[in-house]
Short mmCIF file of C-alpha atoms in Angstrom, two decimals:
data_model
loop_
_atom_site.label_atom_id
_atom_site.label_comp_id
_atom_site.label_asym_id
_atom_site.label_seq_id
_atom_site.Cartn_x
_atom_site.Cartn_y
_atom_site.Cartn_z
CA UNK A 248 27.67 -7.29 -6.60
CA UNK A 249 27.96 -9.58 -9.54
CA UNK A 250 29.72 -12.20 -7.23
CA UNK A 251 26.99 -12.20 -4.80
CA UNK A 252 24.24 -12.78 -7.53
CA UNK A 253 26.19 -15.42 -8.79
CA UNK A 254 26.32 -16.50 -5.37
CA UNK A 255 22.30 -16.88 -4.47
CA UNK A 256 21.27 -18.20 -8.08
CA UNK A 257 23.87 -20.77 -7.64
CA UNK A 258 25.63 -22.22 -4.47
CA UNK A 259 23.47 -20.82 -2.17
CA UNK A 260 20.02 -22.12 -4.01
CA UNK A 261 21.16 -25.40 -4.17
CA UNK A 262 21.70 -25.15 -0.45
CA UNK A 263 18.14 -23.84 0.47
CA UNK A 264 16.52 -26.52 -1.53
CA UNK A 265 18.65 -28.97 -0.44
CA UNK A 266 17.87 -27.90 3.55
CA UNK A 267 14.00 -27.67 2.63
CA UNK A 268 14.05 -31.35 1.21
CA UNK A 269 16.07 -33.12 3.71
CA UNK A 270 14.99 -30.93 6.62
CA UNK A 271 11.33 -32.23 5.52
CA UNK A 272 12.18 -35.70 5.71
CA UNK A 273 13.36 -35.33 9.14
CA UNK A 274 10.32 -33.31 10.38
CA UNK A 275 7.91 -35.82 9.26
CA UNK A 276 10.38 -38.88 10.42
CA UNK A 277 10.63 -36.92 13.80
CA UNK A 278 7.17 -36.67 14.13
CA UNK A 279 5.86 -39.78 13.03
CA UNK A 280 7.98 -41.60 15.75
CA UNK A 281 6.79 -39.53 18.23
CA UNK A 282 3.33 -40.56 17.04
CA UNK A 283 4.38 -44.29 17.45
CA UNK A 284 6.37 -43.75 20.58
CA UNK A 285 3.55 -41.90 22.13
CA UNK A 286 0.54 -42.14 19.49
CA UNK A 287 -0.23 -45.44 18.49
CA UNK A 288 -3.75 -44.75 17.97
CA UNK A 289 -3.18 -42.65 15.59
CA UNK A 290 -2.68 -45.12 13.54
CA UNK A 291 -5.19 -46.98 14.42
CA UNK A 292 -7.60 -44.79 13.55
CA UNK A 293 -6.15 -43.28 10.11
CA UNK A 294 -8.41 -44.28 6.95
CA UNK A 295 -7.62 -42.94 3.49
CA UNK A 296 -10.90 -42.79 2.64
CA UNK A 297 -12.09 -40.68 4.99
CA UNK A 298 -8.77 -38.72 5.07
CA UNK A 299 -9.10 -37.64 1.16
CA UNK A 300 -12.61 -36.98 1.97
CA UNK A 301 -11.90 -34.53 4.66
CA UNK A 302 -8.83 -33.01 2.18
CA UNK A 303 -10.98 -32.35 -0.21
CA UNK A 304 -13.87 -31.23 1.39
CA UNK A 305 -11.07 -28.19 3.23
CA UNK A 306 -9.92 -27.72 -0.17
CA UNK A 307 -12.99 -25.73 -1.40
CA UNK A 308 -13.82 -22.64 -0.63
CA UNK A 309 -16.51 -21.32 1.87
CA UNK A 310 -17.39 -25.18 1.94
CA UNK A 311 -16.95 -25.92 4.99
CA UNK A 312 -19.10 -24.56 8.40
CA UNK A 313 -16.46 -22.74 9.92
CA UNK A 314 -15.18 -21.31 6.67
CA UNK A 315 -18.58 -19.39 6.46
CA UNK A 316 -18.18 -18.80 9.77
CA UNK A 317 -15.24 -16.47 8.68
CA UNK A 318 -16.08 -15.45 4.57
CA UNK A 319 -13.31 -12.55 4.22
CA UNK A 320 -11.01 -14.63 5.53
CA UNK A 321 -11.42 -17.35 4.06
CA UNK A 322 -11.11 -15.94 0.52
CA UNK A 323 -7.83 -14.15 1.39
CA UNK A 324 -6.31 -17.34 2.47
CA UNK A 325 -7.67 -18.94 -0.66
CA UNK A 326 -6.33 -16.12 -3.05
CA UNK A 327 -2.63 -16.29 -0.87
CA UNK A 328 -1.97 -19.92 -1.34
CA UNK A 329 -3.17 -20.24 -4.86
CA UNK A 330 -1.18 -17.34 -5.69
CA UNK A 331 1.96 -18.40 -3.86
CA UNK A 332 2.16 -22.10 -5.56
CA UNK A 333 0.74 -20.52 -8.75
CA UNK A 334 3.57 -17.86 -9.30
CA UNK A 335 6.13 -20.28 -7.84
CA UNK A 336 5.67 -22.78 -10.33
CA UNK A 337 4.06 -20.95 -13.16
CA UNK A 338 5.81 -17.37 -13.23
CA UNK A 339 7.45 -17.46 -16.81
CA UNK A 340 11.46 -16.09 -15.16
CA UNK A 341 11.10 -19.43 -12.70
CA UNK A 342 9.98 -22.02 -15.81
CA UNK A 343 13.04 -20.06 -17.91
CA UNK A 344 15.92 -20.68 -15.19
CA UNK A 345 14.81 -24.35 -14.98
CA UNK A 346 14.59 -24.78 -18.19
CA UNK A 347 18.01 -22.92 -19.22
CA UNK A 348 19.81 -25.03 -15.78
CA UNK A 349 17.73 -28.23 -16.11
CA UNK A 350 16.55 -28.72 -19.63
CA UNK A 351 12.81 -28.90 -18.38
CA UNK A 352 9.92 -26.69 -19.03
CA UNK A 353 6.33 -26.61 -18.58
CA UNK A 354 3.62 -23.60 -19.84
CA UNK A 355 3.51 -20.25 -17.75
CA UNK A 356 1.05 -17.75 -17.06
CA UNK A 357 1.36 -14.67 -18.51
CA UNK A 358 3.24 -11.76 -17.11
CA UNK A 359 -0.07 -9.64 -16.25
CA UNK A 360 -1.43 -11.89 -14.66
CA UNK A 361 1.18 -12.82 -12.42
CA UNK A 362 1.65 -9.44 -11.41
CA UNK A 363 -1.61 -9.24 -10.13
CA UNK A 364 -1.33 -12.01 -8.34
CA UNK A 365 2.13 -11.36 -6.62
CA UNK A 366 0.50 -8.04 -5.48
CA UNK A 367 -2.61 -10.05 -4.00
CA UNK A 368 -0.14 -12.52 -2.13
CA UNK A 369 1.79 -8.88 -0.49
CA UNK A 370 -2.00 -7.62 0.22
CA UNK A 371 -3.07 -11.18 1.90
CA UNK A 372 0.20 -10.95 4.28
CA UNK A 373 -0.55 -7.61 5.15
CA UNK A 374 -3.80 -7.97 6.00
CA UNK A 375 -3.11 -11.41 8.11
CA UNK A 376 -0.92 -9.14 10.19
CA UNK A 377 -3.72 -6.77 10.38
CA UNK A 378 -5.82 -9.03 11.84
CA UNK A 379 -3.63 -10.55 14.26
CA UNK A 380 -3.95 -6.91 15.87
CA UNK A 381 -7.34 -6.49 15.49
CA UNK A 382 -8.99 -9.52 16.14
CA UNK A 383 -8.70 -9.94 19.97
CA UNK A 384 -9.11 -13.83 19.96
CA UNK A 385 -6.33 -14.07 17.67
CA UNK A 386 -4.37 -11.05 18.86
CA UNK A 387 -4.12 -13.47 22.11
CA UNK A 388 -2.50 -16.01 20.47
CA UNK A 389 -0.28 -13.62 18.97
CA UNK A 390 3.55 -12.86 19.89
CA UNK A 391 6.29 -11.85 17.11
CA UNK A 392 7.27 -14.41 15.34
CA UNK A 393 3.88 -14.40 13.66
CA UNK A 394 4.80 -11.06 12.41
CA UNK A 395 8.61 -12.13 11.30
CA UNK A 396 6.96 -15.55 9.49
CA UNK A 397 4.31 -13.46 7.74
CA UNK A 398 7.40 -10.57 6.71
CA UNK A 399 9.46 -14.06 5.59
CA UNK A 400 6.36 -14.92 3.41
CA UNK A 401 5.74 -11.65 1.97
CA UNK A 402 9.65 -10.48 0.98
CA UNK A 403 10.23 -12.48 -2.11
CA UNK A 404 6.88 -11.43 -3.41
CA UNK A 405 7.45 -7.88 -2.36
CA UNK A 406 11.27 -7.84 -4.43
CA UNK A 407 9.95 -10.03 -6.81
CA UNK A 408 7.31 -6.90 -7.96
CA UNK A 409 10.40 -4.96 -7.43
CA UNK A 410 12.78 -6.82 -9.48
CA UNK A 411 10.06 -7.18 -12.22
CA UNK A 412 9.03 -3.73 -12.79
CA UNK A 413 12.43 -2.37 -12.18
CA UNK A 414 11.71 -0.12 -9.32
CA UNK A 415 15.11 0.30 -7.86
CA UNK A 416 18.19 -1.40 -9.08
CA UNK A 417 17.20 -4.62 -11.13
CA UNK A 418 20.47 -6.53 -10.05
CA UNK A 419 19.89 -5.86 -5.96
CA UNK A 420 16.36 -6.52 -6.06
CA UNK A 421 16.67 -9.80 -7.75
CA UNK A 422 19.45 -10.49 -5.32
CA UNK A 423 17.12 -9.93 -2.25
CA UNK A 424 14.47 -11.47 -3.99
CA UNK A 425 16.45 -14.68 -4.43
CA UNK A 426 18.12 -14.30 -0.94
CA UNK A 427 14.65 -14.22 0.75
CA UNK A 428 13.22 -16.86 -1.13
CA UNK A 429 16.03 -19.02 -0.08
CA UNK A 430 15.71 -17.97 3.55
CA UNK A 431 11.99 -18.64 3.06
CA UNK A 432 12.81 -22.37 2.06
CA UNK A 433 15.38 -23.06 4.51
CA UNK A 434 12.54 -22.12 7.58
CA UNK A 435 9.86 -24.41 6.17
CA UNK A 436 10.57 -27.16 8.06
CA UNK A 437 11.82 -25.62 11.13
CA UNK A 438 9.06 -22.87 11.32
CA UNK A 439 5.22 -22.98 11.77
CA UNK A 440 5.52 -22.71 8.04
CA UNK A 441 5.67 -26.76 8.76
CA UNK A 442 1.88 -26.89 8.39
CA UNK A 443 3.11 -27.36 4.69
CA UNK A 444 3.87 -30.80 5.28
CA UNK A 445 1.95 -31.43 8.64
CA UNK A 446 -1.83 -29.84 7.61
CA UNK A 447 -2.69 -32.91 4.86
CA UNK A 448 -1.80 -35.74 7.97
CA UNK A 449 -3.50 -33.28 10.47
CA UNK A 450 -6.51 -32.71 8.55
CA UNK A 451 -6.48 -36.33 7.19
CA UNK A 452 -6.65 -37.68 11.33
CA UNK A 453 -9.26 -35.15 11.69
CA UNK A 454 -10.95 -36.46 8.95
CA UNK A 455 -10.73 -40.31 10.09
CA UNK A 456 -11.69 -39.83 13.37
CA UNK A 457 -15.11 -37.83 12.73
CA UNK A 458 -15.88 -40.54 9.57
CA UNK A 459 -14.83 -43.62 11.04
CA UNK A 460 -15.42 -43.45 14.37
CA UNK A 461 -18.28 -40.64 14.81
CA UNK A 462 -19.65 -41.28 11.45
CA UNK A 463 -20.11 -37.29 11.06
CA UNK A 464 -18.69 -34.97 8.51
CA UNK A 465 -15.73 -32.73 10.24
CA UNK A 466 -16.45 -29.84 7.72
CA UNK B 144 4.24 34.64 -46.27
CA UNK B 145 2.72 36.20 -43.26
CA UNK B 146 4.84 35.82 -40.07
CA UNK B 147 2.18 33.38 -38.68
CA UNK B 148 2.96 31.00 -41.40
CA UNK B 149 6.82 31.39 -41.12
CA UNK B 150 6.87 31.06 -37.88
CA UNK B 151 4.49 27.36 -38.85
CA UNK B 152 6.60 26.14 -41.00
CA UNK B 153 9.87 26.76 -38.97
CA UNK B 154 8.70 25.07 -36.28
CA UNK B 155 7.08 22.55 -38.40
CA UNK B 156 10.74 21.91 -40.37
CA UNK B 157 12.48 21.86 -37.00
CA UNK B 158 10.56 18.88 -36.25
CA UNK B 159 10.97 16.78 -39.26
CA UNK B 160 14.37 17.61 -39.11
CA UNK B 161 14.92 16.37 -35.56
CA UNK B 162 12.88 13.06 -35.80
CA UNK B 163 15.42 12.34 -39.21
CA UNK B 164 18.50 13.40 -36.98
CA UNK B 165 17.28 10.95 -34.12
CA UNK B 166 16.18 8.17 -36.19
CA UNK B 167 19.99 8.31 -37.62
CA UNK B 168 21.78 6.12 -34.91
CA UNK B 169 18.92 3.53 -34.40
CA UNK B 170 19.98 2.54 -38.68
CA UNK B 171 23.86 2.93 -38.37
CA UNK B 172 24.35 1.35 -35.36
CA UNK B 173 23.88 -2.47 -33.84
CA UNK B 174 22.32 -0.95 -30.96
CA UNK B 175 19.36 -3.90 -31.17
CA UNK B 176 19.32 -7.58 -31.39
CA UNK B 177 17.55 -8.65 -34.14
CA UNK B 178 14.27 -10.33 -32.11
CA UNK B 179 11.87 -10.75 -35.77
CA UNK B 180 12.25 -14.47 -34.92
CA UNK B 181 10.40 -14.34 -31.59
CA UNK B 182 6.80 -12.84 -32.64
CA UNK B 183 5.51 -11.32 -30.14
CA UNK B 184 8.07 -10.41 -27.58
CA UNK B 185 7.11 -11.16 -23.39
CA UNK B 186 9.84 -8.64 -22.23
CA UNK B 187 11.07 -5.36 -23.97
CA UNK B 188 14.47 -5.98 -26.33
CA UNK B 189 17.56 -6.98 -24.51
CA UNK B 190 19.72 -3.51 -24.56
CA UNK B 191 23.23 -4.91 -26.61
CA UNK B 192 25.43 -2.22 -28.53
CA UNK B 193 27.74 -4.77 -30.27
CA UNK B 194 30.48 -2.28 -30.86
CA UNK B 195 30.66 -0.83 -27.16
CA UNK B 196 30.25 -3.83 -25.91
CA UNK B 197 33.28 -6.00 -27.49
CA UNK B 198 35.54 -2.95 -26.93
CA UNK B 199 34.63 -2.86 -23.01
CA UNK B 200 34.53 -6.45 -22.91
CA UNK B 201 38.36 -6.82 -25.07
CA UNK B 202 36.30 -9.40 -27.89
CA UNK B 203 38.21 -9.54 -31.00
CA UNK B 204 37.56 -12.96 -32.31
CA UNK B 205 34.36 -12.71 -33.97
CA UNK B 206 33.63 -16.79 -33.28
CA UNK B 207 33.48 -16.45 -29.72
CA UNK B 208 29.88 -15.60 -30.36
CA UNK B 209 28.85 -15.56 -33.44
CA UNK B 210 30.37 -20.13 -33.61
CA UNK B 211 29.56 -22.75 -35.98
CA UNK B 212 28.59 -25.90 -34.65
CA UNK B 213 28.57 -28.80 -37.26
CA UNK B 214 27.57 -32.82 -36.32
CA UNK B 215 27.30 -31.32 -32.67
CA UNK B 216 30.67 -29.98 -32.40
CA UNK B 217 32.27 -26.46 -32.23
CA UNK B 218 33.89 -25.68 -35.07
CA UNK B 219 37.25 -24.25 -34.46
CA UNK B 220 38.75 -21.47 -36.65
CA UNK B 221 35.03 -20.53 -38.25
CA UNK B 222 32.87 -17.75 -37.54
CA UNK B 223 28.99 -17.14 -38.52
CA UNK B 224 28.82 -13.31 -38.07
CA UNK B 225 27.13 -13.15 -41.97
CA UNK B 226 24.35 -15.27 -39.98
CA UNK B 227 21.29 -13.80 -37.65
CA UNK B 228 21.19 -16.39 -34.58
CA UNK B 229 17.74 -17.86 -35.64
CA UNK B 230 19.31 -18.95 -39.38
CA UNK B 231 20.69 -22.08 -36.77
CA UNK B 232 18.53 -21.05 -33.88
CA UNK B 233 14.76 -22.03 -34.40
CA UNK B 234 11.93 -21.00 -31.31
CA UNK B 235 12.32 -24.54 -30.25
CA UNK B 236 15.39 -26.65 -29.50
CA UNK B 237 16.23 -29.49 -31.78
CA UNK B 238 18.12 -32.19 -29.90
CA UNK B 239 21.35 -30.50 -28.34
CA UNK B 240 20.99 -27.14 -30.45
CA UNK B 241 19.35 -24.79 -27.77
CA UNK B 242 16.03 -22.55 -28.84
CA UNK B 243 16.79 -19.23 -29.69
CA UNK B 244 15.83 -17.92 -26.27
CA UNK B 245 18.10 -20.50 -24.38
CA UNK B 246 21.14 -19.81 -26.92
CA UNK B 247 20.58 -16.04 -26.27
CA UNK B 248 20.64 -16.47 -22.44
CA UNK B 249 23.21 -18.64 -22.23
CA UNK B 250 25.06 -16.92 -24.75
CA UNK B 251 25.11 -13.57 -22.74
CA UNK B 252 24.28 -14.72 -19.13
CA UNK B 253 26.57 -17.62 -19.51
CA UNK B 254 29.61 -15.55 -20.32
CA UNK B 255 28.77 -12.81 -17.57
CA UNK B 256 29.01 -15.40 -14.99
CA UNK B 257 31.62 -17.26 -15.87
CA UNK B 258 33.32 -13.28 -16.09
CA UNK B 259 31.57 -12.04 -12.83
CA UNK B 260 31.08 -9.13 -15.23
CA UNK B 261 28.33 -7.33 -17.15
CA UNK B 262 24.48 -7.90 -16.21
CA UNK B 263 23.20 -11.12 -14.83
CA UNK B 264 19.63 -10.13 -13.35
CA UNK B 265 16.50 -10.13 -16.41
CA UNK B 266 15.65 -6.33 -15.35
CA UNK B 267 19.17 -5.61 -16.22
CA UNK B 268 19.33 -6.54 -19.98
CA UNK B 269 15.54 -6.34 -20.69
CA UNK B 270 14.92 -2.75 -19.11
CA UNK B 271 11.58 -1.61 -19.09
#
C-alpha cells in the first residue's frame, strides 16, 4: 500500500496535471479552428469590452434575470464553485505539499472552515443529481454520464472529509482521494467538465453579440 | 472511620494512584516530539516513539537524523542529538535551511518514501 501512495502523490500526479494542461491546449486549439474553419464571424463579432462586461455581470450572484429566475439554484452553484477553487488552492495539506515539493507557499484557510466547505461542495453534487431527477425539463436532458461527472466531482471531496477526519484508514483514503482527484483532472478537457475553459469564450460571444450588435444587456 | 468514609477514601486513593501510574510513561519515555516551537498547533502531535521506532526501523547512527549542517553542508561523522530541531530549525526557512515544519516532513516523510515503509498519508502520523 505504501508503493501505491507513493505512486499517486508522485508519478501518477505529474501525469494528471500534465494531461489536464496539454489536453487544454488542444481543446481550445481544436475548437478555435473549427470556429475559423466554420465560424469566422465569431470573430468578427468578439469585443473585450463587452465580453468582460458580460463575465462579470454572470459572476455575481442572483444578478442576472434568469439567475432569479432560479434563486436555490443559483446559490448552490455559487457555494460549489467557490468552494471547489477555494479548498483546491487554499486547503492548508495542498499549500504544504507544494510548498515541501516546490518551495512555494501562499496563506490557507483554516481547517474549520474548510471542512465546512468540502461538506457544502458533497451537498451541492448531491443535490444537482437530485434535481436532474426531479426537475422534468432537466430530467429530459438527462442520461448517465451526468450522474458519473457529478460522482467524478464529488469523490475527492467526499475522501478528502474522509482522509481528514480519519474515518476509515488514513493511508487508503488519502490514496483514493488523490487517485480521484487525478482522474478528475485528466477528464477536464475531454468531459463536459470542458465548460472550465469553454464558459469565459462562450459567455464572452454571448456577451459581444447582445452589446455590440443588439446594444442590450444579455444578463 | 465509618465505613462510608473508608470506602471514600479508598476509592479516592485508587484514583490518585492511577492518574500517577499513567502519567509515568508520558515522562520516561520519548513518546512525543517536542512541538513548544510551533505555538499553536493546526493538527494534533505527530505520534513518534523514538526508541520503538529506530529498533523497527534498524537506526543506530544517531546523525542520520539528528545531522549537523555547517556553511550549507552535511557534516559527516557529527551528530546533534543534545539539540531540539528548532535550536537550527526556526518557524520560517532561512535560505536553504528548511522551517521546522518542512525539516520535520521531509525528515520523516522523506525517509518513508524513499523506504516504501512507515506512514506517508498526514492522518497517519497526526491521528486525531
Amino acid at each position: 500500500m505504501e508503493r501505491i501512495y507513493i505512486l499517486v502523490s508522485g508519478p501518477l500526479a505529474w501525469i494528471a496535471w500534465s494531461v489536464l494542461i496539454l489536453g487544454s491546449i488542444y481543446r481550445l486549439w481544436q475548437v478555435f479552428s473549427l470556429a475559423k474553419q466554420k465560424e469566422q464571424v465569431l470573430f468578427s463579432y468578439i469585443s473585450l469590452k463587452y465580453a468582460l462586461r458580460s463575465i462579470i455581470n454572470w459572476s455575481i450572484p442572483w444578478n442576472t434575470t434568469n439567475m432569479r429566475l432560479h434563486p436555490i439554484f443559483t446559490g448552490v452553484a455559487f457555494l460549489f464553485h467557490i468552494g471547489f477553487f477555494v479548498i483546491l488552492i487554499f486547503l492548508s495539506a495542498h499549500v504544504i505539499m507544494i510548498e515541501e515539493g516546490f518551495g512555494l507557499s501562499w496563506p490557507t484557510i483554516p481547517d474549520a472552515l474548510a471542512d465546512v466547505m468540502a461538506f457544502l461542495v458533497v451537498g451541492a453534487c448531491i443535490f444537482f443529481g437530485v434535481r436532474r431527477i426531479v426537475r422534468p425539463e432537466v430530467a429530459f436532458v438527462t442520461d448517465w454520464t451526468d450522474f458519473a461527472l457529478l460522482g467524478l466531482v464529488a469523490a475527492p471531496f467526499l475522501t478528502g472529509i474522509l482522509a481528514y477526519h480519519q474515518w476509515g484508514d488514513p493511508l487508503l483514503m488519502t490514496i483514493l482521494h488523490m487517485l480521484s482527484a487525478e482522474i478528475l483532472l485528466i477528464s477536464i478537457p475531454f468531459t463536459r467538465l470542458v465548460h472550465m475553459l469553454f464558459a469565459p469564450f462562450t459567455r464572452g460571444y454571448i456577451g459581444s453579440e447582445f452589446g455590440m450588435v443588439r446594444h442590450v444587456k444579455d444578463w | 472511620m465509618t465505613p462510608r468514609r473508608f470506602s471514600f477514601l479508598l476509592g479516592a486513593s485508587f484514583i490518585v494512584a492511577l492518574s500517577v501510574l499513567g502519567a509515568i510513561p508520558a515522562w520516561t519515555q520519548d513518546t512525543v516530539l517536542k512541538t513548544q516551537a510551533f505555538g499553536t498547533l493546526t493538527r494534533p502531535v505527530a505520534l513518534f516513539d523514538h526508541d520503538t521506532h529506530n529498533e523497527k526501523a534498524g537506526l543506530d547512527d544517531c546523525a542520520i537524523c539528528h545531522h549537523v549542517y555547517r556553511n550549507g553542508k552535511l557534516v559527516a561523522g557529527e551528530s546533534s542529538e543534545d539539540k531540539a530541531c528548532s535550536d537550527c530549525h526556526t518557524l520560517q526557512g532561512q535560505g536553504r535551511q528548511p522551517g521546522l515544519r518542512v525539516a520535520y516532513h521531509t525528515a520523516c516523510a522523506g525517509c518513508h518514501t524513499t523506504k516504501a515503509k512507515g506512514p506517508l498519508a498526514c492522518g497517519q502520523c497526526h491521528r486525531r
